[in-house]
CSV table of C-alpha atoms in Angstrom, one decimal:
chain,number,residue,atom,x,y,z
F,1,MET,CA,-7.6,-109.5,-52.9
F,2,HIS,CA,-5.4,-112.0,-54.8
F,3,ALA,CA,-4.8,-110.0,-57.9
F,4,MET,CA,-1.1,-109.5,-57.2
F,5,GLU,CA,-0.6,-113.2,-56.5
F,6,MET,CA,-2.4,-114.2,-59.7
F,7,ILE,CA,-0.8,-111.7,-62.0
F,8,ARG,CA,2.7,-112.5,-60.7
F,9,THR,CA,2.2,-116.2,-61.6
F,10,HIS,CA,1.3,-115.3,-65.2
F,11,PRO,CA,3.9,-116.8,-67.5
F,12,GLN,CA,4.3,-113.6,-69.5
F,13,VAL,CA,4.7,-111.4,-66.4
F,14,ARG,CA,7.4,-113.7,-64.8
F,15,GLY,CA,7.0,-112.2,-61.4
F,16,ASN,CA,7.4,-108.6,-62.6
F,17,ALA,CA,3.9,-107.2,-62.0
F,18,ASN,CA,3.2,-103.5,-62.3
F,19,ASP,CA,2.3,-102.7,-58.6
F,20,ALA,CA,0.4,-99.5,-59.5
F,21,LEU,CA,-1.7,-101.3,-62.1
F,22,VAL,CA,-2.5,-104.2,-59.7
F,23,ARG,CA,-3.5,-101.8,-56.9
F,24,CYS,CA,-5.7,-100.1,-59.5
F,25,ILE,CA,-7.4,-103.4,-60.5
F,26,GLU,CA,-8.2,-104.0,-56.8
F,27,GLU,CA,-9.5,-100.5,-56.3
F,28,CYS,CA,-11.6,-100.9,-59.5
F,29,LEU,CA,-13.2,-104.1,-58.2
F,30,ASP,CA,-13.9,-102.5,-54.8
F,31,CYS,CA,-15.3,-99.4,-56.4
F,32,ALA,CA,-17.6,-101.4,-58.7
F,33,GLN,CA,-19.0,-103.3,-55.8
F,34,LEU,CA,-19.6,-100.2,-53.6
F,35,CYS,CA,-21.1,-98.3,-56.5
F,36,THR,CA,-23.5,-101.1,-57.1
F,37,ALA,CA,-24.4,-101.2,-53.4
F,38,CYS,CA,-24.8,-97.5,-53.3
F,39,ALA,CA,-27.2,-97.5,-56.3
F,40,ASP,CA,-29.3,-100.2,-54.6
F,41,ALA,CA,-29.3,-98.2,-51.3
F,42,CYS,CA,-30.4,-95.1,-53.2
F,43,LEU,CA,-33.3,-97.1,-54.6
F,44,GLY,CA,-34.3,-98.0,-51.1
F,45,GLU,CA,-34.5,-94.3,-50.0
F,46,GLY,CA,-37.9,-92.6,-49.7
F,47,MET,CA,-36.7,-89.7,-51.8
F,48,VAL,CA,-35.5,-91.9,-54.7
F,49,GLN,CA,-36.7,-89.4,-57.3
F,50,GLN,CA,-34.0,-87.0,-56.1
F,51,LEU,CA,-31.3,-89.7,-56.4
F,52,THR,CA,-32.0,-90.6,-60.0
F,53,GLN,CA,-28.7,-89.1,-61.3
F,54,CYS,CA,-26.8,-90.6,-58.4
F,55,ILE,CA,-28.1,-94.0,-59.3
F,56,ARG,CA,-27.3,-93.6,-62.9
F,57,LEU,CA,-23.7,-92.5,-62.2
F,58,ASP,CA,-23.2,-95.2,-59.6
F,59,LEU,CA,-24.2,-97.9,-62.2
F,60,ASP,CA,-22.1,-96.3,-65.0
F,61,CYS,CA,-19.1,-96.1,-62.7
F,62,ALA,CA,-19.6,-99.7,-61.5
F,63,ASP,CA,-19.7,-100.9,-65.2
F,64,VAL,CA,-16.6,-98.9,-66.2
F,65,CYS,CA,-14.7,-100.0,-63.1
F,66,GLY,CA,-15.5,-103.7,-63.8
F,67,ALA,CA,-14.5,-103.4,-67.4
F,68,THR,CA,-11.3,-101.6,-66.6
F,69,ALA,CA,-10.4,-104.3,-64.0
F,70,SER,CA,-11.0,-107.0,-66.5
F,71,VAL,CA,-9.0,-105.4,-69.3
F,72,ALA,CA,-6.1,-104.5,-67.0
F,73,SER,CA,-6.0,-108.1,-65.6
F,74,ARG,CA,-5.2,-109.6,-69.0
F,75,ARG,CA,-1.5,-110.0,-69.4
F,76,THR,CA,-1.3,-112.2,-72.5
F,77,GLY,CA,-0.1,-110.2,-75.5
F,78,SER,CA,-0.1,-106.4,-75.2
F,79,ASN,CA,-2.8,-103.8,-75.5
F,80,GLU,CA,-1.3,-101.0,-73.4
F,81,GLY,CA,-3.0,-98.3,-75.5
F,82,VAL,CA,-6.5,-99.7,-74.7
F,83,ILE,CA,-5.5,-100.2,-71.0
F,84,VAL,CA,-4.4,-96.5,-70.7
F,85,ALA,CA,-7.6,-95.4,-72.4
F,86,MET,CA,-9.7,-97.5,-70.1
F,87,LEU,CA,-7.8,-96.1,-67.1
F,88,ALA,CA,-8.6,-92.6,-68.3
F,89,ALA,CA,-12.3,-93.4,-68.8
F,90,CYS,CA,-12.4,-95.0,-65.3
F,91,GLU,CA,-10.7,-92.0,-63.7
F,92,THR,CA,-13.4,-89.8,-65.3
F,93,ALA,CA,-16.3,-92.1,-64.3
F,94,CYS,CA,-15.0,-92.2,-60.7
F,95,ARG,CA,-14.6,-88.4,-60.5
F,96,VAL,CA,-18.1,-87.7,-61.8
F,97,CYS,CA,-19.6,-90.3,-59.6
F,98,ALA,CA,-17.7,-89.1,-56.5
F,99,GLU,CA,-18.9,-85.5,-57.2
F,100,GLU,CA,-22.5,-86.6,-57.3
F,101,CYS,CA,-22.3,-88.9,-54.3
F,102,GLU,CA,-20.5,-86.1,-52.3
F,103,ARG,CA,-23.6,-83.9,-52.9
F,104,HIS,CA,-25.7,-86.5,-51.0
F,105,ALA,CA,-23.1,-87.6,-48.5
F,106,GLY,CA,-24.4,-85.4,-45.7
F,107,HIS,CA,-27.8,-87.2,-45.8
F,108,HIS,CA,-26.8,-90.7,-46.9
F,109,ALA,CA,-23.9,-92.6,-45.4
F,110,HIS,CA,-23.9,-95.0,-48.4
F,111,CYS,CA,-23.2,-92.0,-50.7
F,112,ARG,CA,-20.3,-90.9,-48.5
F,113,ILE,CA,-18.7,-94.4,-48.5
F,114,CYS,CA,-19.2,-94.6,-52.3
F,115,ALA,CA,-17.6,-91.2,-52.9
F,116,GLU,CA,-14.6,-92.2,-50.8
F,117,ALA,CA,-14.2,-95.4,-52.9
F,118,CYS,CA,-14.6,-93.5,-56.1
F,119,ARG,CA,-11.9,-91.0,-55.1
F,120,ARG,CA,-9.5,-93.9,-54.2
F,121,CYS,CA,-10.1,-95.5,-57.5
F,122,GLU,CA,-9.8,-92.2,-59.4
F,123,ARG,CA,-6.3,-91.8,-57.8
F,124,ALA,CA,-5.3,-95.4,-58.5
F,125,CYS,CA,-6.3,-95.1,-62.1
F,126,ALA,CA,-4.2,-91.9,-62.5
F,127,GLU,CA,-1.2,-93.6,-60.8
F,128,ALA,CA,-1.5,-96.7,-62.9
F,129,ALA,CA,-1.7,-94.7,-66.1
F,130,GLY,CA,1.4,-92.8,-65.1
F,131,SER,CA,3.2,-96.0,-64.3
F,132,MET,CA,2.4,-97.4,-67.8
F,133,ARG,CA,3.6,-94.2,-69.6
F,134,ARG,CA,7.0,-94.6,-67.9
F,135,HIS,CA,7.6,-98.1,-69.1
């Protein structure tokens, strides 16, 4: 990922990027991709009817993660209140999605992988929000 490199070059950042927020952006992008792939893999399973909620939560999480990464990547001006709110929403979406995917992880490796990504992103969002409250 090149998020750190890009954000550090931003004229309003002047090399002083928030490392926790940049890690979160990267985790959000990774989680969005994995949730999208997990939803697609669930659709390919023979028991797709039993995975409807998992698919729904995967897609919701992917959308929230993508939006959070986009908002957090913008450094012109300031909208920290919205960024912190997005991080909280993303943390929640990742927790809920991870819980659902963990229910299926024993039968579907894609759900296990997705749950792990969601947990990493959940932690990264919490850390990023904490780092912003300290500034």
